Amino acid sequence: MKQWLGLLVFAFLYEEISSAISCHYCGPEKLCPLPYDADVTEADKRSSCEKACIKFDGSSNGKRVLVRDCAQPEHYDMMNTCKDDKEYHGAEGTLCVCNGPDCNSAPLALHQSTTIILVSLSTLGLLGDWRAMIGTCPWLVFPLVVFSILNQSTSVTAVEESDSGSKVESTSEAPKAFKCYQCGVTKTCDKPFENATLVTCQKSCMKFDGFAPDGMRVIMRDCGYFEAQGCVHDQPFERNSAVGTVCHCNDGDKCNGATSHEPPQILFCVISLGIFSRIIFS
């Protein structure tokens, strides 16, 4: 009987240990370096987080507040998502929750192939936070990129026959126009941005919320740079004059307001893998 009891206790402890994950740890007492995975030592990690990690990037009284730690049970309903305008320890900013080892670090440098993946994923118009998506189903990266490359063109080619009988091809782009908030360039951005100027944009709307090297908060709304929908966090902006969250959207007028973009969950991953496989390899 004691042997069986011992085995049960061992199994329980093994399950608890194996389910624990490590998370980056830094905060108000210990400043978080940028990027957050730079100069990290074992002392900067908690190896026994119960279920998930958090990272928070916000401000309080005009000062930037960065926190990396274990997630608490009240955060589990946000698993693998990021939400803006969240309060955390008296500060307001972006709160992210993830359930992978050391997942609350900064993303890799956004250069070359990484940038291609980001743009490709965002171009689909289906993803919110791309890092949460890849963390949930990393095996979707290849089919998503291939699918987006195959569907980059939105032009329509028509073949017409001229009076002489020869065929003439004409290409026309599908017209798109969005009403986007514009502020931060010549006037201060207010929340929820209803007082900002409205401009007509052709590709998408953009919003940026970050901090300059001197700690000043930088908020900007304007036309987007490319056709995409989604957010990228810890992103250098305007020649590294600030670092923060850049979001693009093209799902309607005034989409670059204060609303957050949430990523799809695991059900979308499973369904999408089958759909993309049929489309790509058919």
Coordinates of N, CA and C in Angstrom, one line a residue, residues 120-268:
S120 N 4.4 38.4 -44.6 CA 3.6 37.4 -45.2 C 2.4 37.0 -44.3
L121 N 2.7 36.8 -43.0 CA 1.6 36.4 -42.1 C 0.6 37.6 -42.0
S122 N 1.1 38.8 -41.9 CA 0.2 39.9 -41.7 C -0.7 40.2 -43.0
T123 N -0.1 39.9 -44.2 CA -0.8 40.2 -45.4 C -2.0 39.3 -45.6
L124 N -2.1 38.2 -44.9 CA -3.3 37.3 -45.0 C -4.5 38.0 -44.4
G125 N -4.2 39.0 -43.5 CA -5.4 39.7 -42.9 C -6.1 38.8 -41.9
L126 N -5.5 37.7 -41.4 CA -6.2 36.8 -40.5 C -5.5 36.8 -39.2
L127 N -4.3 37.4 -39.0 CA -3.6 37.3 -37.8 C -3.6 38.5 -37.0
G128 N -3.7 38.4 -35.7 CA -3.5 39.5 -34.8 C -2.1 39.6 -34.4
D129 N -1.7 39.1 -33.2 CA -0.4 39.1 -32.8 C 0.3 37.9 -33.4
W130 N 1.3 38.1 -34.3 CA 1.9 37.0 -35.0 C 2.7 36.1 -34.1
R131 N 3.3 36.7 -33.1 CA 4.1 35.8 -32.2 C 3.3 34.8 -31.5
A132 N 2.1 35.3 -31.0 CA 1.2 34.4 -30.3 C 0.8 33.3 -31.2
M133 N 0.5 33.6 -32.5 CA 0.1 32.7 -33.5 C 1.1 31.6 -33.7
I134 N 2.4 32.0 -33.9 CA 3.5 31.1 -34.2 C 3.7 30.2 -32.9
G135 N 3.6 30.9 -31.8 CA 3.8 30.1 -30.5 C 2.7 29.0 -30.3
T136 N 1.5 29.3 -30.8 CA 0.4 28.3 -30.7 C 0.5 27.2 -31.7
C137 N 0.9 27.5 -32.9 CA 1.0 26.5 -34.0 C 2.1 26.9 -34.9
P138 N 3.4 26.6 -34.5 CA 4.6 27.0 -35.3 C 4.6 26.3 -36.7
W139 N 3.9 25.1 -36.8 CA 4.0 24.4 -38.1 C 3.1 25.1 -39.1
L140 N 2.5 26.2 -38.8 CA 1.7 26.9 -39.8 C 2.6 27.9 -40.6
V141 N 3.8 28.2 -40.1 CA 4.6 29.2 -40.8 C 4.8 29.0 -42.2
F142 N 5.3 27.8 -42.6 CA 5.6 27.5 -44.0 C 4.3 27.6 -44.9
P143 N 3.2 26.9 -44.6 CA 2.1 27.0 -45.5 C 1.5 28.4 -45.5
L144 N 1.6 29.2 -44.4 CA 1.1 30.6 -44.5 C 1.9 31.4 -45.4
V145 N 3.2 31.3 -45.3 CA 4.1 32.1 -46.1 C 3.9 31.8 -47.6
V146 N 3.9 30.5 -47.9 CA 3.7 30.1 -49.3 C 2.3 30.6 -49.8
F147 N 1.3 30.4 -49.0 CA 0.0 30.9 -49.4 C 0.0 32.4 -49.7
S148 N 0.6 33.2 -48.8 CA 0.6 34.6 -49.0 C 1.4 35.0 -50.2
I149 N 2.5 34.3 -50.5 CA 3.3 34.7 -51.7 C 2.4 34.4 -52.9
L150 N 1.7 33.3 -53.0 CA 0.9 32.9 -54.1 C -0.3 33.9 -54.3
N151 N -0.6 34.6 -53.2 CA -1.8 35.5 -53.3 C -1.4 36.9 -53.1
Q152 N -0.2 37.3 -53.5 CA 0.2 38.7 -53.3 C -0.5 39.7 -54.2
S153 N -0.8 39.3 -55.5 CA -1.4 40.2 -56.5 C -2.9 40.3 -56.3
T154 N -3.3 41.5 -56.4 CA -4.8 41.8 -56.3 C -5.3 42.4 -57.6
S155 N -4.4 42.3 -58.6 CA -4.8 42.9 -59.9 C -5.7 42.0 -60.7
V156 N -6.4 42.6 -61.6 CA -7.3 41.9 -62.5 C -6.9 42.1 -64.0
T157 N -6.6 41.1 -64.7 CA -6.1 41.2 -66.1 C -7.3 40.9 -67.0
A158 N -7.6 41.8 -67.9 CA -8.7 41.6 -68.9 C -8.1 41.6 -70.3
V159 N -8.6 40.7 -71.1 CA -8.1 40.6 -72.5 C -9.2 41.1 -73.4
E160 N -8.9 42.1 -74.1 CA -9.9 42.7 -75.1 C -9.3 42.6 -76.5
E161 N -10.3 42.6 -77.4 CA -9.9 42.5 -78.8 C -10.1 43.8 -79.5
S162 N -9.0 44.4 -80.1 CA -9.1 45.7 -80.7 C -9.7 45.6 -82.1
D163 N -9.9 46.8 -82.7 CA -10.6 46.8 -84.0 C -9.8 46.1 -85.1
S164 N -8.4 46.0 -84.9 CA -7.6 45.3 -85.9 C -7.6 43.8 -85.7
G165 N -8.2 43.3 -84.6 CA -8.3 41.9 -84.3 C -7.3 41.4 -83.4
S166 N -6.3 42.3 -83.0 CA -5.3 41.8 -82.1 C -5.8 41.9 -80.7
K167 N -5.2 41.1 -79.8 CA -5.7 41.0 -78.4 C -4.8 42.0 -77.6
V168 N -5.4 42.8 -76.7 CA -4.8 43.7 -75.9 C -5.1 43.4 -74.4
E169 N -4.0 43.2 -73.6 CA -4.2 42.9 -72.2 C -4.1 44.2 -71.4
S170 N -5.1 44.4 -70.5 CA -5.1 45.6 -69.6 C -5.2 45.1 -68.2
T171 N -4.4 45.7 -67.3 CA -4.4 45.3 -65.9 C -4.9 46.5 -65.1
S172 N -5.8 46.2 -64.2 CA -6.4 47.2 -63.3 C -6.3 46.7 -61.8
E173 N -5.9 47.6 -61.0 CA -5.9 47.2 -59.5 C -7.2 47.5 -58.9
A174 N -7.6 46.5 -58.0 CA -8.8 46.7 -57.3 C -8.7 47.9 -56.3
P175 N -9.6 48.9 -56.5 CA -9.5 50.1 -55.7 C -9.8 49.9 -54.3
K176 N -9.0 50.5 -53.4 CA -9.2 50.4 -52.0 C -9.0 51.7 -51.3
A177 N -9.8 52.1 -50.4 CA -9.6 53.3 -49.7 C -10.2 53.2 -48.3
F178 N -9.5 53.8 -47.3 CA -9.9 53.7 -45.9 C -9.8 55.1 -45.3
K179 N -10.7 55.3 -44.4 CA -10.6 56.5 -43.5 C -9.8 56.1 -42.3
C180 N -8.7 56.8 -42.1 CA -7.8 56.5 -41.0 C -7.6 57.7 -40.1
Y181 N -7.4 57.5 -38.8 CA -7.0 58.5 -37.9 C -5.6 59.0 -38.2
Q182 N -5.3 60.3 -38.1 CA -4.0 60.8 -38.3 C -3.7 61.8 -37.1
C183 N -2.7 61.4 -36.4 CA -2.2 62.3 -35.3 C -0.8 61.9 -34.9
G184 N -0.2 62.7 -34.1 CA 1.2 62.5 -33.7 C 2.2 63.1 -34.5
V185 N 1.8 63.5 -35.8 CA 2.8 64.1 -36.7 C 2.8 65.6 -36.4
T186 N 1.6 66.3 -36.5 CA 1.5 67.7 -36.3 C 0.7 68.0 -35.1
K187 N -0.1 67.0 -34.6 CA -0.9 67.3 -33.4 C -0.9 66.0 -32.5
T188 N -1.1 66.3 -31.2 CA -1.1 65.2 -30.2 C -2.2 64.2 -30.4
C189 N -1.9 62.9 -30.2 CA -2.9 61.9 -30.3 C -3.7 61.8 -28.9
D190 N -5.0 61.9 -29.0 CA -5.8 61.7 -27.8 C -6.5 60.3 -27.9
K191 N -6.8 59.8 -26.7 CA -7.6 58.6 -26.6 C -9.0 58.9 -26.4
P192 N -10.0 58.3 -27.0 CA -9.8 57.2 -28.0 C -9.6 57.7 -29.5
F193 N -9.0 58.8 -29.7 CA -8.6 59.3 -31.0 C -9.7 59.8 -31.9
E194 N -10.9 60.0 -31.3 CA -12.0 60.6 -32.1 C -11.8 62.0 -32.5
N195 N -10.9 62.7 -31.7 CA -10.6 64.1 -32.1 C -9.5 64.2 -33.1
A196 N -8.9 63.1 -33.6 CA -7.8 63.2 -34.5 C -8.4 63.5 -35.9
T197 N -7.5 63.9 -36.8 CA -7.8 64.2 -38.2 C -8.1 62.9 -38.9
L198 N -9.1 62.9 -39.8 CA -9.4 61.7 -40.6 C -8.8 61.9 -42.0
V199 N -8.0 61.0 -42.5 CA -7.4 61.1 -43.8 C -7.8 59.8 -44.6
T200 N -7.7 59.9 -45.9 CA -8.0 58.8 -46.8 C -6.7 58.1 -47.2
C201 N -6.7 56.8 -46.9 CA -5.5 55.9 -47.1 C -5.8 54.8 -48.1
Q202 N -4.8 54.4 -48.9 CA -5.1 53.5 -50.0 C -4.8 52.0 -49.6
K203 N -3.8 51.8 -48.7 CA -3.5 50.4 -48.4 C -4.0 49.9 -47.0
S204 N -3.8 50.7 -46.0 CA -4.2 50.3 -44.7 C -4.1 51.5 -43.7
C205 N -4.5 51.3 -42.5 CA -4.3 52.3 -41.4 C -3.2 51.8 -40.5
M206 N -2.5 52.7 -39.9 CA -1.4 52.3 -39.0 C -1.5 53.0 -37.7
K207 N -1.1 52.3 -36.6 CA -1.0 53.0 -35.3 C 0.3 52.5 -34.6
F208 N 1.0 53.4 -33.9 CA 2.2 53.1 -33.2 C 2.1 53.7 -31.8
D209 N 2.5 52.8 -30.8 CA 2.5 53.2 -29.4 C 3.8 52.7 -28.8
G210 N 4.7 53.7 -28.5 CA 6.0 53.2 -27.9 C 6.6 54.3 -27.1
F211 N 7.9 54.2 -27.0 CA 8.7 55.1 -26.2 C 10.0 55.5 -26.9
A212 N 10.4 56.8 -26.7 CA 11.7 57.2 -27.3 C 12.8 56.9 -26.3
P213 N 14.0 56.9 -26.7 CA 15.1 56.6 -25.8 C 15.2 57.4 -24.5
D214 N 14.6 58.6 -24.5 CA 14.6 59.4 -23.3 C 13.4 59.1 -22.4
G215 N 12.6 58.0 -22.7 CA 11.5 57.6 -21.9 C 10.2 58.3 -22.2
M216 N 10.2 59.2 -23.2 CA 8.9 59.9 -23.5 C 8.1 59.0 -24.4
R217 N 6.8 59.0 -24.1 CA 5.8 58.2 -24.9 C 5.6 58.8 -26.2
V218 N 5.6 57.9 -27.2 CA 5.3 58.3 -28.6 C 4.1 57.6 -29.2
I219 N 3.1 58.4 -29.5 CA 1.8 57.8 -30.1 C 1.6 58.4 -31.5
M220 N 1.4 57.6 -32.5 CA 1.2 58.1 -33.8 C 0.1 57.3 -34.5
R221 N -0.7 57.9 -35.3 CA -1.7 57.3 -36.2 C -1.6 57.9 -37.6
D222 N -1.6 57.0 -38.6 CA -1.4 57.5 -40.0 C -1.8 56.4 -40.9
C223 N -1.6 56.7 -42.2 CA -1.8 55.7 -43.3 C -0.8 54.6 -43.1
G224 N -1.2 53.3 -43.4 CA -0.3 52.2 -43.3 C 0.7 52.1 -44.4
Y225 N 1.8 51.4 -44.2 CA 2.8 51.3 -45.2 C 2.5 50.2 -46.3
F226 N 1.8 49.2 -45.9 CA 1.5 48.1 -46.8 C 0.2 47.5 -46.4
E227 N -0.4 46.6 -47.3 CA -1.6 46.0 -47.1 C -1.4 44.8 -46.1
A228 N -1.9 45.0 -44.9 CA -1.7 44.0 -43.8 C -2.6 44.3 -42.7
Q229 N -2.7 43.3 -41.8 CA -3.5 43.4 -40.6 C -2.9 42.7 -39.5
G230 N -2.5 43.3 -38.4 CA -1.8 42.7 -37.3 C -0.9 43.6 -36.6
C231 N -0.3 43.2 -35.5 CA 0.5 44.0 -34.6 C 1.9 43.3 -34.5
V232 N 2.9 44.1 -34.4 CA 4.3 43.6 -34.1 C 4.8 44.4 -32.9
H233 N 5.2 43.7 -31.8 CA 5.6 44.4 -30.6 C 7.1 44.6 -30.6
D234 N 7.6 45.5 -29.8 CA 9.1 45.7 -29.6 C 9.7 46.1 -30.9
Q235 N 9.0 46.9 -31.7 CA 9.5 47.2 -33.1 C 10.1 48.6 -33.1
P236 N 11.4 48.7 -33.6 CA 12.0 50.0 -33.9 C 11.1 50.8 -34.9
F237 N 11.0 52.1 -34.7 CA 10.1 52.9 -35.5 C 10.8 54.2 -35.8
E238 N 10.6 54.6 -37.1 CA 11.1 55.9 -37.6 C 12.6 56.0 -37.3
R239 N 13.4 55.1 -37.9 CA 14.9 55.1 -37.8 C 15.3 55.0 -36.3
N240 N 14.7 54.1 -35.6 CA 15.0 53.8 -34.2 C 14.8 55.0 -33.3
S241 N 14.0 55.9 -33.7 CA 13.7 57.1 -32.8 C 12.8 56.7 -31.6
A242 N 12.1 55.5 -31.7 CA 11.3 55.0 -30.7 C 11.1 53.5 -30.9
V243 N 10.7 52.8 -29.8 CA 10.5 51.4 -29.9 C 9.1 51.1 -29.2
G244 N 8.3 50.3 -29.9 CA 7.0 50.0 -29.4 C 6.2 49.1 -30.2
T245 N 4.9 49.2 -30.2 CA 4.0 48.3 -31.0 C 3.5 49.0 -32.2
V246 N 3.7 48.4 -33.4 CA 3.2 48.9 -34.7 C 2.1 48.0 -35.1
C247 N 0.9 48.6 -35.4 CA -0.2 47.8 -35.9 C -0.7 48.3 -37.2
H248 N -1.0 47.4 -38.1 CA -1.7 47.8 -39.4 C -3.0 47.1 -39.5
C249 N -4.0 47.8 -40.1 CA -5.3 47.2 -40.2 C -5.9 47.7 -41.5
N250 N -6.8 46.8 -42.1 CA -7.5 47.2 -43.4 C -8.9 46.6 -43.4
D251 N -9.4 46.5 -42.2 CA -10.8 45.9 -42.1 C -11.9 46.9 -41.9
G252 N -11.6 48.2 -42.3 CA -12.7 49.1 -42.2 C -12.2 50.5 -41.8
D253 N -13.0 51.5 -41.9 CA -12.7 52.9 -41.6 C -12.4 53.0 -40.1
K254 N -11.5 53.9 -39.8 CA -11.1 54.2 -38.4 C -10.6 53.0 -37.6
C255 N -10.1 52.0 -38.3 CA -9.6 50.8 -37.6 C -8.4 51.0 -36.7
N256 N -7.7 52.2 -36.9 CA -6.5 52.4 -36.1 C -6.8 53.2 -34.9
G257 N -8.0 53.0 -34.3 CA -8.3 53.6 -33.0 C -7.7 52.8 -31.8
A258 N -8.4 52.7 -30.7 CA -7.8 52.1 -29.5 C -8.2 50.7 -29.3
T259 N -8.8 50.1 -30.3 CA -9.2 48.6 -30.2 C -8.0 47.8 -30.3
S260 N -8.0 46.6 -29.6 CA -6.9 45.7 -29.7 C -7.1 44.7 -30.8
H261 N -6.0 44.1 -31.2 CA -6.1 43.0 -32.2 C -5.7 41.7 -31.5
E262 N -6.6 40.7 -31.5 CA -6.3 39.5 -30.8 C -6.1 38.4 -31.8
P263 N -5.2 37.5 -31.6 CA -4.9 36.4 -32.5 C -5.9 35.3 -32.5
P264 N -6.0 34.5 -33.5 CA -6.9 33.3 -33.5 C -6.3 32.3 -32.5
Q265 N -7.1 31.4 -32.1 CA -6.7 30.3 -31.2 C -6.4 29.0 -32.0
I266 N -6.2 28.0 -31.2 CA -5.7 26.7 -31.7 C -6.6 26.1 -32.7
L267 N -8.0 26.3 -32.5 CA -8.9 25.7 -33.5 C -8.7 26.3 -34.9
F268 N -8.4 27.6 -35.0 CA -8.1 28.2 -36.2 C -6.9 27.6 -36.9

